Structure formats: C-alpha cells, structure tokens
Amino acid sequence: MPSIEEWMEKQDVETTDNIEIPELLMDQVIGQEHAVSVVRQAARQKRHVMLIGDPGTGKSMIARAMTEFLPKEELQDILVYPNPDDPNTPLIRVVPAGKGKEIVDSMRAEARKREQQQSQMMATILALIVGGAIIAAIFTGDLTIALFGIIAAAMIYLIGTRGGMIQKREEKEIPKLLVSHDKGDSPPFIDATAAHSGALLGDVRHDPFQAGGLETPAHLRVEAGAIHKAHKGVLYIDEINTLSLPSQQHLLTAIQEKEFQITGQSERSSGAMVKTENVPCDFILVCAGNLDAVEGMHPALRSRIRGYGYEIYMNNNMDDNEENRKKLVRFVAQEVSKDKKIPHFDKGAITEIIREAQRRAGQKGKLSLRLRELGGLVRVAGDLAVSEGKDIVTAEYVIRAKEVARSLEQQVADRYLKRRRAYQSFKTSGTEIGTVNGLAVMSADPSMSEFSGLILPIVAEVTPAGSKSEGKIIATGRLGDIAKEAVQNVSAILKKYMGKDISKRDIHIQFVGTYEGVEGDSASVAVATAVISAMENVPLYQDMAMTGSLSVHGAVLPVGGVTAKIEAAAKAGLKRVLIPKANMQDVLIEEKYKGKIEIIPVETLRDVLENALAGKGKKNLLKKLERLQPSVVSKVDLDSEKSASKMPSRKRKKDMGAN
C-alpha cells in the first residue's frame, strides 16, 4: 500500500461534506463484517447474540442496528387489571399496539363522566338540604334550623368524599398500561446495562398506606421491567457479568419461558406480597462485554445463548488496504454528521486520523478499530476549529488535538518523566556500570487503545553471598508474578553466558522508582544486561534504552507497546533504543520523533551486549561469550519469592542438586 499522503491525494475527496453516509445503522459499522453478517442472520431468525471484544469496537451500535432487521410483526400493549378475587394477583391482558392506550383513555373518560354525574347528584342533594333548612328557618323564625341544615350538608359532603384523601372508586378500577406502543412503531431496543433487579425484571412499588381505605391498589403499583418493555424487540445488556447471579438466573427463565411474573424485589416492601400473572417478554437478548465477562456469566445463561444463538468475538483491528481506508474516511464523515456541532474535515485532517488509526493498531499493515477513541479525537479537533471560528478542520487541529486529548496515563507519564529528569533518576549520556535504562508502559488498560511509555531505570550489583550454601538473586521494586518469573529466567541466561560459579555471589537487582509496582517480562533484556555489566565490571552506554523479553536460550522475544516506548525514550532525550527485531514491523512513531532517536533491532542477548557495552572490557567479554558453552554450575534462587521453594518443582530441583 502507498503511504497515506500519496493514497489520499488520489482520492476524489475534498472534505467530508461530500461523502455519502449509509442510511441503515448496520451499514455504518466499520470493520466488523463477520459480526454484521451473523447479527443480520440472527435478527431474521430471532436468535440471541453475545458480542465479546474490546471497548469502542461497535458492540452497542451493532445491537441497536439489529432492530432494523427483525421480522415485521405486530407489537403488543400490555395492561394490568385489578383482580376482584385476589387483589394481590393482578391480571395481565395483552392487546394489539395502540389499543392499550385507547382502552385506558376510554375507561378514564367513563370514570370522569360517572364522577361528574355523582358530583351533580351530590350538589343537588346538598342544595335541597341547605335550601329546605333556610326556608324552614324563615317560616319558623328559628335560625338554628338553618345552622343544623348547613352542618348536615357539610357532614354528608365529607362522608361522601371521605375528605378527598382517597382515590375515587372509579379510578381504582382503571387498568394500568405497563407497555405501550403506537401503530407502526419499530421493534423496541431496550438498554438494560447495569440495571438493578427491579429495573430489569419489573417491580411492585411499596405502599406506605396499606389499610383504612387509603391504600393504592396493587395493580397500580406494578412497574414493568426492561425484559417486558423489550417484548417483540431487542434487550441489550453490556458488561453482562456485572449482573448478579440471581438476576442472571431470572433472565434465563425469562428467555426460556418467554414470560415472567412481576413481583416486589424487596422482601421488606409491601410489594413483595404482590405477584402478577405471567407477563409476556419474548425478546432477543444481545449481551456484550470484554473477555473477562465470560468468566462472570452464569454457565446456564451462556449455554442458552450458545444453544439458541451466536457468540461473536469482535475485531480490534483490520487490514490496512484500499477498502478499509475508505471506510475510515467515511467514519470521519459519520462522526461529524452525528455530532452536528463541529465543521467538516479536509484531506489533511482525514490523513492524520487514518495515520493515528495505524499507530493505535500497534502493528504494521493494520488499522485500529477502537473507533470510539478515534471519534473522541475527531470531536476534539472539531472543537479546536470551532473555538477559532474556522469552517473546516485541517491537519493542524488534529495534531493539536492529540496533545489536548491525551489519556490520563499519558499525562501522568509525562509529569513522571519530567520529575525523574529533574531529580536525575536516570542519565541520558555517559557510561555507567550495572545501570541500564529499561522501557515500560504505564497501566496497560484494556479499555485504552494507546499506551503511555516510561523510562524504567534498572540497577544491578554483585556482592559476596550472604549464605554459604547458595547465591541468590534479590529483586526489589514491587515486582508482579510475571516480572518475578522473568527475573528467574534471567538466572538461566547468566549461568549459560557467564560460565562461572556464581554460587558464592548474591545478585541485587533494583527497579528504581517503581512505587506502583512492575508487571510483565519486557524488562528481561535490560535486567540481564545490567547484571552482566555488574559482574564483568564493563560499563554501559547511558544514552540508550532497551526493551524485550528474553528466552532461556538467550533469544530476544517481541513485546507490546513498542511505539509508545520508543517515543518515551525520544521524549526523554535518549539517542538510541534497542528493540526486538520481530517488533520492527510494529514501529509507527510520530513524525516529530523521527530523526531524534536511532532504532536498533536485536535478535539475541549477544546483539544487545554488542550495542550496549562500552569501554575496554567490551571486546574481551564478547570474545568470551562466543566460545562459551551453556553450563549449569550452581543453583540461583529468587529471594523475593520464598513461596516458590515450597512448590513441588522446586523440591525436585533440590533433590537433583543433592544427587
């Protein structure tokens, strides 16, 4: 593929204003052809779907678009009526869409009419009583008769209305409309993400006045849940694992039976005594989440989805080709159209967005599908243009938006880097023995598509062994499990390459300033290099940083976040960086860093040492490494993980050493 600039010049696009946007929401989904195809089929056949993938890849958009392909069928209104035989078991009736509102309106009109008739009759009776009392008082001359007449009328009025505190009997007999539709409505799409049990399954409100004629009838306190509102439509639940297991069990029942009773969800509420007849809930379940969502799902619920639907794993990137680049151009136009508050993008701005999609993919020949974050970049660039009164967003605003819209991790990493440089936590020039600049990424959050690089200074020192029986590797810096295991692997490399008895030495490895801890094995190369430098007393260049995982055979293995690490090294003022050769295809640094730092690919630990070592001892050490054969001459234990010695595998090693 040609570069983005060359490709964009050949496109017949001046701004996003003249790009056609598909009408169907499903056709606006980018890069998820497999998911779209399966969901279309699932909608036609009314199958359940589980969408698993990274945030921002289009799961909710696909679920919402599913209603466009549901088979045409008449929607239904659901009403709840009072039950004269058992007030705590309200009756459920289903009518065609639009009829429910007509029924309720007609019954309410009849109730008002009867109420008016009763009011007129009451007024007539009161007028007769008061009028008769006044006439009698006039003829007899006794005013007390008039007074008693007025009091009697007032008492009759109060008894007849019961002080106005109680609902009219006619109103209590009116059914409640639980689910309402109009004729011609599209199938409903109900988002029940993070819904509590009452909102999901329905509930019956608590009645504080439960006796004395002040109570609210049970059927008027019934509330429909999301599963009932989604009847004949789609119920969408994101992060399905956040639902409690009882709620998942009830959801499974609703899927199986296609109907579910409504009852009070709180046992302390008076609604707990109310239980309606079965309420229809024939819906398509579309649940979504990350990979960890599968672990938190009820096994029976997942089995139901697999048996009567589809499981789909979303793409997080797509091939960098002609067709997909055009899709990203359309994506920018879609975001501008949806926002309605930002101007259109020109060719240069679109080029920058596509280049950013390349970078965030983290792999050459790919484009990122974390489109929610790219959409955020589009909106920030548009806001910058609006703030300056521009009618078109240019490349300049997108470049500025990258700085404005940096993630929290990137902002923290920048301040962290400045603070370390101010206190000289690491050097960017000269040479040092046993000190190397490693590279790391800060908080590799799966919800983010971009990493934040950090300089990770590592210092090693070799001292006489504290124990007569063995030497130890003592690593400090709040290492995680994977990082500890990586340090253990380094011990095998040391025995292989050094070829000398190290049982009389303790090796101390310090990860400087790692107050939040270290996890992962991408510092293996840096650890091994620092230790070899300390053991052989050969200095290392300090204008260099390195990253890479190390196998026990001395091969440098690929790691993640290479682009962010290289940019962090360049930002810190380092001149060279060593990375695994296999990661060269993943390097997509920004233009402003090109020319500031030299990227050196390495395949073996020897390649690393050849580039990192300095001084007179370099040649002798490299020659010695060439002629040495792997030789295990001692046992090295990791002091910071004593629990490992209790494992059976460690015990077998001890037994082998004793023999």
XYZ file of C-alpha atoms in Angstrom:
659
model
C 0.000 0.000 0.000
C 1.222 3.541 -0.735
C 1.701 5.997 2.106
C -1.441 7.627 3.439
C -0.491 11.008 1.951
C 0.011 9.542 -1.538
C -3.166 7.500 -1.286
C -5.223 10.444 -0.062
C -4.058 12.659 -2.927
C -5.583 10.192 -5.408
C -8.975 10.194 -3.683
C -11.797 12.309 -5.042
C -12.477 13.821 -1.636
C -12.044 17.457 -0.712
C -13.916 17.442 2.597
C -16.158 15.053 4.498
C -19.130 17.134 3.356
C -19.331 15.285 0.024
C -19.032 11.771 1.485
C -22.205 9.711 1.375
C -23.282 8.142 4.678
C -25.386 4.940 4.602
C -28.940 5.267 5.875
C -29.046 1.941 7.720
C -27.233 1.978 11.042
C -25.861 -1.521 10.412
C -24.173 -0.310 7.209
C -22.359 2.370 9.221
C -20.487 -0.253 11.269
C -16.790 -0.241 10.337
C -14.533 -3.293 10.093
C -16.874 -5.862 11.653
C -18.087 -7.662 8.526
C -18.280 -11.064 10.214
C -20.214 -9.721 13.196
C -22.592 -7.763 10.949
C -23.276 -10.821 8.780
C -24.005 -13.047 11.787
C -26.184 -10.438 13.509
C -28.255 -9.905 10.356
C -28.955 -13.640 10.248
C -29.635 -13.734 13.999
C -32.168 -10.905 13.662
C -34.067 -12.636 10.866
C -34.177 -15.923 12.793
C -34.694 -14.260 16.203
C -31.564 -15.738 17.791
C -29.723 -14.475 20.846
C -26.248 -12.966 20.409
C -23.236 -12.465 22.676
C -20.679 -9.882 21.499
C -17.262 -10.074 23.140
C -14.457 -7.645 22.390
C -12.539 -4.519 23.331
C -14.405 -1.325 24.285
C -15.261 1.020 21.438
C -15.335 -1.584 18.658
C -19.033 -1.189 17.811
C -20.844 -3.698 20.039
C -23.669 -1.391 21.143
C -24.018 0.048 17.634
C -24.483 -3.434 16.161
C -27.018 -4.321 18.862
C -29.017 -1.141 18.248
C -28.970 -1.730 14.486
C -30.326 -5.250 14.977
C -33.884 -3.937 15.277
C -33.734 -2.839 11.623
C -33.669 -6.480 10.526
C -36.197 -8.029 12.882
C -39.088 -9.709 11.036
C -42.144 -7.488 10.766
C -44.756 -8.479 13.315
C -47.397 -6.594 15.242
C -46.254 -5.135 18.536
C -48.388 -5.573 21.629
C -49.542 -3.419 24.519
C -49.608 -4.934 27.995
C -52.182 -3.890 30.607
C -52.582 -4.868 34.240
C -56.112 -5.069 35.728
C -57.297 -5.362 39.338
C -58.253 -8.863 40.410
C -61.570 -8.817 42.344
C -60.946 -12.338 43.676
C -57.345 -11.796 44.831
C -56.128 -8.164 44.951
C -52.503 -9.331 45.317
C -52.602 -11.192 41.992
C -53.290 -8.527 39.350
C -54.493 -9.730 35.964
C -52.446 -9.303 32.785
C -54.043 -8.668 29.403
C -52.333 -8.277 26.010
C -53.831 -6.213 23.168
C -52.537 -5.019 19.766
C -50.284 -1.947 19.679
C -52.201 1.290 20.250
C -55.260 -0.440 21.713
C -53.981 -0.284 25.274
C -53.947 3.490 25.324
C -57.437 3.593 23.797
C -58.776 1.231 26.484
C -57.265 3.232 29.338
C -58.427 6.559 27.874
C -61.985 5.307 27.310
C -62.253 3.841 30.822
C -60.816 7.024 32.305
C -63.348 9.098 30.339
C -66.193 6.896 31.600
C -64.902 7.256 35.159
C -64.833 11.045 34.810
C -68.358 11.013 33.417
C -69.648 8.933 36.337
C -67.773 11.182 38.727
C -69.393 14.259 37.213
C -72.818 12.643 37.495
C -72.184 11.778 41.131
C -70.938 15.296 41.790
C -74.048 16.802 40.202
C -76.282 14.490 42.264
C -74.370 15.380 45.425
C -74.659 19.080 44.667
C -78.414 18.731 44.097
C -78.922 16.878 47.395
C -76.841 19.410 49.329
C -78.698 22.290 47.719
C -82.040 20.769 48.671
C -80.945 20.204 52.288
C -79.492 23.677 52.730
C -82.361 25.342 50.847
C -85.002 23.458 52.834
C -83.311 24.355 56.125
C -83.171 28.041 55.198
C -86.834 28.114 54.130
C -87.848 26.358 57.366
C -85.825 28.857 59.399
C -87.507 31.768 57.639
C -91.028 30.462 58.258
C -90.387 29.451 61.871
C -88.034 32.245 62.736
C -85.620 29.714 64.293
C -82.114 30.227 62.810
C -80.820 27.057 64.446
C -82.735 25.060 61.852
C -80.674 26.710 59.101
C -77.481 26.103 61.076
C -78.292 22.402 61.547
C -79.144 22.129 57.850
C -75.766 23.567 56.836
C -73.929 21.277 59.289
C -75.830 18.249 57.997
C -74.944 19.162 54.406
C -71.269 19.512 55.347
C -71.281 16.129 57.090
C -72.888 14.453 54.095
C -70.298 16.040 51.787
C -67.365 14.910 53.938
C -68.712 11.374 54.255
C -69.455 11.187 50.550
C -65.960 12.284 49.535
C -64.142 10.935 52.635
C -62.274 14.173 52.957
C -60.814 13.958 49.444
C -57.964 11.795 50.733
C -58.967 8.601 48.997
C -58.889 7.850 45.297
C -62.270 7.649 43.669
C -63.560 4.115 43.337
C -63.889 4.547 39.609
C -60.194 5.445 39.258
C -59.159 2.344 41.164
C -60.887 0.156 38.611
C -58.993 1.653 35.656
C -56.239 -0.696 34.356
C -52.618 0.431 34.204
C -50.759 0.459 30.897
C -47.467 -1.365 31.524
C -46.064 -1.397 27.975
C -47.376 0.963 25.315
C -46.737 1.244 21.574
C -48.249 3.138 18.679
C -49.240 1.540 15.419
C -46.300 1.434 13.029
C -43.664 1.643 15.781
C -40.350 -0.113 15.148
C -39.425 -3.038 17.408
C -38.154 -1.679 20.735
C -34.484 -1.530 21.669
C -34.063 -1.517 25.455
C -30.649 -0.914 27.013
C -30.601 -2.628 30.420
C -26.894 -2.169 31.109
C -26.174 -2.037 34.868
C -29.909 -2.309 35.640
C -30.783 -3.469 39.146
C -33.179 -6.367 39.587
C -36.296 -4.185 39.775
C -35.472 -2.237 36.624
C -34.587 -5.430 34.757
C -37.296 -7.842 35.919
C -40.078 -5.491 36.996
C -41.136 -4.416 40.468
C -44.110 -3.551 42.663
C -43.813 -0.246 44.494
C -44.136 -0.094 48.268
C -47.415 1.249 49.661
C -46.978 3.123 52.966
C -50.809 3.289 53.436
C -51.853 -0.340 53.402
C -55.188 -0.137 55.262
C -58.032 2.128 56.276
C -59.188 2.800 52.752
C -56.047 4.855 51.994
C -54.153 2.116 50.167
C -53.154 2.210 46.485
C -54.475 -0.825 44.588
C -51.842 -3.457 43.835
C -52.264 -3.278 40.060
C -51.478 0.452 40.046
C -48.182 -0.184 41.836
C -46.901 -2.712 39.282
C -43.932 -1.492 37.179
C -42.738 -3.221 34.010
C -39.112 -4.329 33.783
C -36.722 -3.984 30.852
C -37.450 -7.572 29.799
C -41.151 -6.709 29.410
C -40.524 -3.420 27.613
C -38.300 -5.331 25.156
C -41.184 -7.658 24.208
C -41.003 -8.307 20.429
C -37.725 -6.365 20.312
C -34.100 -6.381 21.488
C -32.818 -6.364 25.070
C -29.212 -5.142 25.223
C -27.034 -5.697 28.300
C -23.426 -4.517 28.231
C -20.937 -5.942 30.738
C -23.269 -8.880 31.332
C -21.008 -10.174 34.111
C -21.943 -7.204 36.327
C -25.463 -8.625 36.726
C -25.895 -10.572 39.947
C -26.228 -14.342 39.614
C -29.890 -14.336 40.800
C -30.694 -11.733 38.127
C -28.937 -13.865 35.511
C -30.968 -16.887 36.632
C -34.231 -14.937 36.338
C -33.105 -13.662 32.931
C -32.517 -17.256 31.849
C -36.057 -18.161 32.965
C -37.493 -15.239 31.003
C -35.594 -16.343 27.873
C -36.820 -19.915 28.206
C -40.467 -19.254 29.075
C -40.904 -16.001 27.092
C -42.965 -14.703 30.026
C -42.124 -13.619 33.551
C -44.221 -12.640 36.566
C -43.713 -9.263 38.199
C -43.316 -9.170 41.964
C -41.779 -6.865 44.555
C -37.990 -7.202 44.542
C -37.529 -6.123 48.163
C -38.756 -8.515 50.830
C -39.206 -5.555 53.190
C -41.652 -3.882 50.817
C -45.404 -4.440 50.766
C -44.902 -5.125 47.068
C -43.309 -8.470 47.948
C -46.817 -9.817 48.631
C -47.970 -8.923 45.111
C -47.358 -11.296 42.209
C -48.934 -10.731 38.835
C -49.940 -13.272 36.261
C -47.259 -14.114 33.705
C -46.251 -11.064 31.674
C -45.042 -11.739 28.089
C -41.366 -10.995 27.383
C -40.477 -12.514 24.015
C -37.243 -10.658 23.230
C -33.864 -11.198 21.587
C -31.034 -10.927 24.108
C -27.878 -9.198 22.915
C -25.266 -9.207 25.664
C -21.784 -7.761 25.401
C -18.575 -7.450 27.355
C -14.831 -7.908 27.424
C -13.219 -11.336 27.607
C -13.468 -11.297 31.405
C -17.252 -11.013 31.060
C -17.427 -14.672 30.036
C -15.925 -15.741 33.370
C -18.581 -13.860 35.352
C -21.536 -15.228 33.391
C -23.883 -17.853 34.762
C -22.932 -21.102 32.955
C -26.564 -21.932 32.176
C -27.176 -18.489 30.660
C -24.152 -18.765 28.402
C -25.172 -22.300 27.442
C -28.608 -20.985 26.489
C -27.083 -18.320 24.257
C -24.743 -20.822 22.612
C -27.538 -23.323 22.081
C -30.042 -20.823 20.699
C -27.831 -18.139 19.240
C -24.330 -16.969 18.390
C -21.130 -15.969 20.155
C -19.068 -13.359 18.297
C -15.566 -12.085 19.045
C -15.159 -8.545 17.707
C -12.170 -7.441 15.626
C -9.911 -4.858 17.254
C -8.064 -4.048 14.036
C -8.422 -4.519 10.296
C -6.066 -4.781 7.331
C -4.593 -1.546 6.013
C -5.885 -1.677 2.443
C -7.760 0.472 -0.067
C -11.229 -0.583 1.017
C -10.633 -0.164 4.744
C -9.012 3.246 4.342
C -12.135 4.390 2.523
C -14.193 3.074 5.434
C -12.182 5.229 7.838
C -12.771 8.256 5.617
C -16.495 7.505 5.864
C -16.129 7.040 9.619
C -14.846 10.608 9.988
C -17.829 11.859 7.979
C -20.196 9.834 10.181
C -18.736 11.293 13.370
C -19.073 14.844 12.037
C -22.666 14.148 10.988
C -23.593 12.618 14.361
C -22.046 15.406 16.401
C -23.722 18.236 14.442
C -21.573 20.801 16.285
C -18.216 20.528 14.511
C -17.168 21.517 10.961
C -16.180 19.092 8.226
C -12.632 17.728 7.824
C -10.384 18.376 4.827
C -7.965 15.914 3.209
C -5.095 16.721 5.541
C -7.208 16.215 8.663
C -8.552 12.894 7.359
C -4.976 11.807 6.608
C -3.965 12.467 10.221
C -6.924 10.461 11.541
C -6.015 7.455 9.370
C -2.360 7.731 10.436
C -3.473 7.716 14.068
C -5.523 4.578 13.357
C -2.309 2.979 12.064
C -0.396 3.951 15.199
C -3.052 2.740 17.605
C -3.272 -0.613 15.852
C 0.236 -1.306 17.189
C 1.038 -3.483 14.187
C 2.234 -2.624 10.724
C -0.285 -3.230 7.960
C -3.236 -2.834 10.346
C -5.750 -0.135 11.245
C -7.246 0.191 14.722
C -10.953 -0.460 15.210
C -11.091 1.228 18.618
C -13.251 3.804 16.891
C -14.770 5.394 19.993
C -11.360 6.799 20.899
C -10.718 7.913 17.325
C -14.140 9.553 17.414
C -13.046 11.431 20.526
C -10.025 12.723 18.618
C -12.329 13.843 15.766
C -14.541 15.784 18.182
C -11.641 17.460 19.996
C -10.118 18.557 16.678
C -13.523 19.920 15.653
C -13.893 21.787 18.948
C -10.493 23.432 18.446
C -11.531 24.584 14.976
C -14.844 25.941 16.304
C -13.060 27.823 19.104
C -11.050 29.679 16.454
C -14.031 30.305 14.205
C -12.912 28.019 11.361
C -15.317 26.397 8.910
C -13.021 23.477 8.059
C -10.884 21.238 10.283
C -7.320 20.976 8.965
C -4.431 18.658 9.849
C -3.092 21.272 12.266
C -6.128 20.908 14.524
C -5.890 17.101 14.560
C -2.200 17.288 15.556
C -3.055 19.749 18.331
C -5.969 17.556 19.390
C -3.574 14.665 20.025
C -1.934 16.760 22.738
C -5.204 18.065 24.182
C -6.954 14.673 24.149
C -4.170 12.649 25.735
C -5.261 9.933 28.121
C -4.777 10.280 31.872
C -1.991 7.697 31.687
C -0.133 9.772 29.105
C -0.483 12.953 31.147
C 0.747 11.210 34.287
C 3.613 9.604 32.357
C 4.767 12.998 31.043
C 4.820 14.525 34.526
C 6.512 11.412 35.869
C 9.208 11.718 33.205
C 9.800 15.404 33.954
C 10.093 14.710 37.676
C 12.571 11.885 37.112
C 14.712 14.051 34.850
C 14.624 16.889 37.384
C 15.891 14.560 40.109
C 18.268 12.767 37.730
C 16.729 9.352 38.338
C 18.298 8.269 35.059
C 21.082 9.543 32.830
C 20.974 10.323 29.131
C 24.710 10.487 28.457
C 27.991 8.918 29.524
C 28.538 5.376 30.764
C 27.761 3.505 33.994
C 28.471 0.019 35.318
C 25.418 -2.082 36.145
C 22.924 0.622 35.204
C 20.601 0.452 32.213
C 17.582 2.409 31.008
C 14.740 -0.032 30.566
C 11.405 0.818 28.981
C 7.879 0.142 30.191
C 4.303 1.156 29.531
C 2.112 2.689 32.170
C -1.163 0.992 33.068
C -1.828 -1.129 30.003
C -5.567 -0.710 30.494
C -7.571 -2.887 28.067
C -10.094 -0.063 27.743
C -7.439 2.077 26.033
C -6.011 1.503 22.568
C -2.850 3.504 23.166
C -0.016 3.002 25.619
C 1.959 5.527 27.646
C 5.696 4.868 27.618
C 8.025 5.262 30.602
C 11.746 5.109 31.276
C 12.448 2.331 33.791
C 15.957 2.654 35.300
C 17.370 -0.700 36.419
C 20.454 -1.022 38.620
C 22.338 -4.248 39.350
C 25.093 -5.002 41.854
C 27.020 -8.180 42.659
C 28.115 -8.870 46.244
C 29.571 -11.830 48.179
C 26.875 -14.368 49.000
C 25.138 -13.983 52.325
C 24.725 -17.753 52.527
C 27.452 -20.385 52.386
C 25.216 -22.826 50.527
C 23.976 -20.743 47.611
C 23.919 -17.426 45.837
C 20.675 -15.575 45.387
C 19.058 -13.111 43.030
C 17.353 -10.442 45.107
C 14.989 -8.259 43.071
C 13.249 -5.212 44.580
C 10.664 -2.793 43.219
C 7.258 -4.368 43.922
C 7.514 -6.942 41.164
C 4.412 -8.764 39.971
C 4.245 -12.508 39.395
C 5.247 -12.371 35.724
C 8.104 -9.965 36.451
C 9.419 -12.280 39.187
C 9.330 -15.247 36.839
C 11.161 -13.202 34.212
C 13.951 -12.497 36.717
C 14.153 -16.217 37.449
C 14.595 -16.884 33.733
C 17.445 -14.382 33.671
C 19.321 -16.605 36.130
C 19.467 -19.333 33.471
C 20.913 -16.847 30.994
C 23.580 -15.803 33.482
C 24.685 -19.387 34.067
C 24.785 -20.032 30.345
C 26.681 -16.898 29.308
C 28.939 -16.272 32.287
C 30.199 -19.850 32.565
C 31.438 -19.377 36.104
C 30.374 -20.486 39.533
C 28.054 -17.797 40.914
C 27.019 -19.733 43.998
C 29.281 -17.502 46.094
C 27.639 -14.285 44.913
C 24.373 -12.516 45.545
C 22.958 -10.517 42.659
C 20.894 -7.479 43.630
C 18.522 -6.003 41.042
C 16.706 -2.749 41.759
C 13.860 -1.334 39.676
C 14.263 2.348 40.541
C 11.177 4.371 41.460
C 8.597 1.675 40.781
C 6.334 2.626 43.674
C 3.245 1.382 41.849
C 4.841 -1.958 41.026
C 6.191 -3.670 37.909
C 4.489 -6.394 35.902
C 5.440 -8.199 32.708
C 8.630 -9.632 31.248
C 9.609 -6.865 28.815
C 12.471 -5.787 31.103
C 14.232 -9.183 30.872
C 16.804 -7.905 28.374
C 17.562 -4.837 30.493
C 17.931 -6.930 33.674
C 20.321 -9.412 32.052
C 22.400 -6.603 30.534
C 22.695 -4.737 33.846
C 23.710 -7.895 35.740
C 26.358 -8.927 33.180
C 27.755 -5.386 33.253
C 27.978 -5.508 37.057
C 29.558 -8.975 37.141
C 32.190 -8.223 34.488
C 32.727 -4.593 35.508
C 32.065 -3.376 31.952
C 30.216 -0.045 31.595
C 27.022 0.531 29.613
C 26.039 3.473 27.412
C 23.504 5.700 29.187
C 22.205 7.411 26.052
C 20.498 4.144 25.180
C 17.299 2.422 26.308
C 16.161 -1.128 25.653
C 13.136 -3.389 25.831
C 12.474 -7.023 25.056
C 11.656 -10.347 26.614
C 14.442 -12.890 26.947
C 14.109 -16.630 26.454
C 16.232 -19.053 28.466
C 18.210 -19.681 25.253
C 19.165 -16.016 25.003
C 16.788 -15.066 22.196
C 15.151 -11.630 22.336
C 11.378 -12.058 22.031
C 8.799 -9.443 20.943
C 6.885 -7.339 23.476
C 3.935 -4.949 23.407
C 3.722 -1.165 23.346
C 6.937 -0.738 21.343
C 5.885 2.507 19.654
C 4.981 4.170 22.960
C 8.267 3.019 24.499
C 10.344 4.423 21.636
C 8.513 7.754 21.808
C 9.087 7.886 25.577
C 12.823 7.314 25.024
C 12.939 10.066 22.399
C 10.997 12.411 24.669
C 13.458 11.697 27.500
C 16.401 12.759 25.330
C 17.913 9.327 24.692
C 19.670 8.799 21.357
C 19.293 5.062 20.722
C 16.857 2.302 21.593
C 17.186 -1.470 21.293
C 14.026 -3.394 20.450
C 13.319 -6.997 19.373
C 13.771 -7.443 15.640
C 10.317 -9.028 15.443
C 8.820 -5.736 16.670
C 10.265 -3.627 13.853
C 7.074 -4.078 11.856
C 5.112 -2.604 14.759
C 7.074 0.669 14.938
C 4.843 3.585 13.912
C 6.267 6.600 15.736
C 5.020 10.117 15.102
C 6.816 12.354 12.614
C 8.120 14.687 15.326
C 10.175 11.861 16.854
C 11.704 10.620 13.603
C 15.355 11.605 13.346
C 15.621 12.177 17.097
C 16.335 8.570 18.017
C 18.024 5.601 16.347
C 16.112 2.317 16.466
C 18.347 -0.765 16.594
C 16.758 -4.227 16.147
C 18.308 -7.133 18.092
C 17.741 -10.892 17.961
C 19.968 -12.291 20.726
C 21.464 -11.195 24.016
C 24.835 -11.017 22.282
C 23.398 -8.415 19.876
C 22.212 -6.428 22.876
C 25.587 -6.528 24.609
C 27.425 -5.642 21.415
C 25.425 -2.408 21.143
C 25.103 -1.580 24.845
C 28.574 -2.290 26.270
C 31.277 0.371 26.283
C 34.916 0.634 27.359
C 37.946 -1.615 27.075
C 36.375 -4.736 28.516
C 33.767 -4.941 25.762
C 35.854 -6.881 23.221
C 37.162 -9.386 25.750
C 33.682 -10.055 27.103
C 32.196 -10.547 23.634
C 35.000 -12.961 22.704
C 34.439 -14.907 25.885
C 30.735 -15.143 25.143
C 31.461 -16.559 21.684
C 33.480 -19.528 22.913
C 31.446 -20.343 25.995
C 29.066 -23.288 26.022
C 25.977 -23.334 28.254
C 26.927 -24.794 31.607
C 24.850 -25.034 34.754
C 27.307 -24.641 37.629
C 25.170 -23.537 40.550
C 21.684 -23.020 41.867
C 20.315 -19.467 41.995
C 17.165 -18.733 43.945
C 14.963 -15.649 43.931
C 14.927 -14.370 47.493
C 11.920 -12.126 46.986
C 9.661 -15.141 46.368
C 10.274 -17.634 49.163
C 6.991 -19.355 48.492
C 8.423 -20.749 45.247
C 10.715 -23.020 47.240
C 7.663 -24.837 48.628
C 6.449 -25.839 45.189
C 6.987 -29.474 44.096
C 9.014 -28.371 41.085
C 11.490 -26.549 43.330
C 11.737 -29.603 45.572
C 12.633 -31.786 42.622
C 15.392 -29.322 41.698
C 16.821 -29.543 45.211
C 16.773 -33.327 45.096
C 18.564 -33.271 41.761
C 21.185 -30.904 43.207
C 21.715 -33.219 46.189
C 22.307 -36.185 43.940
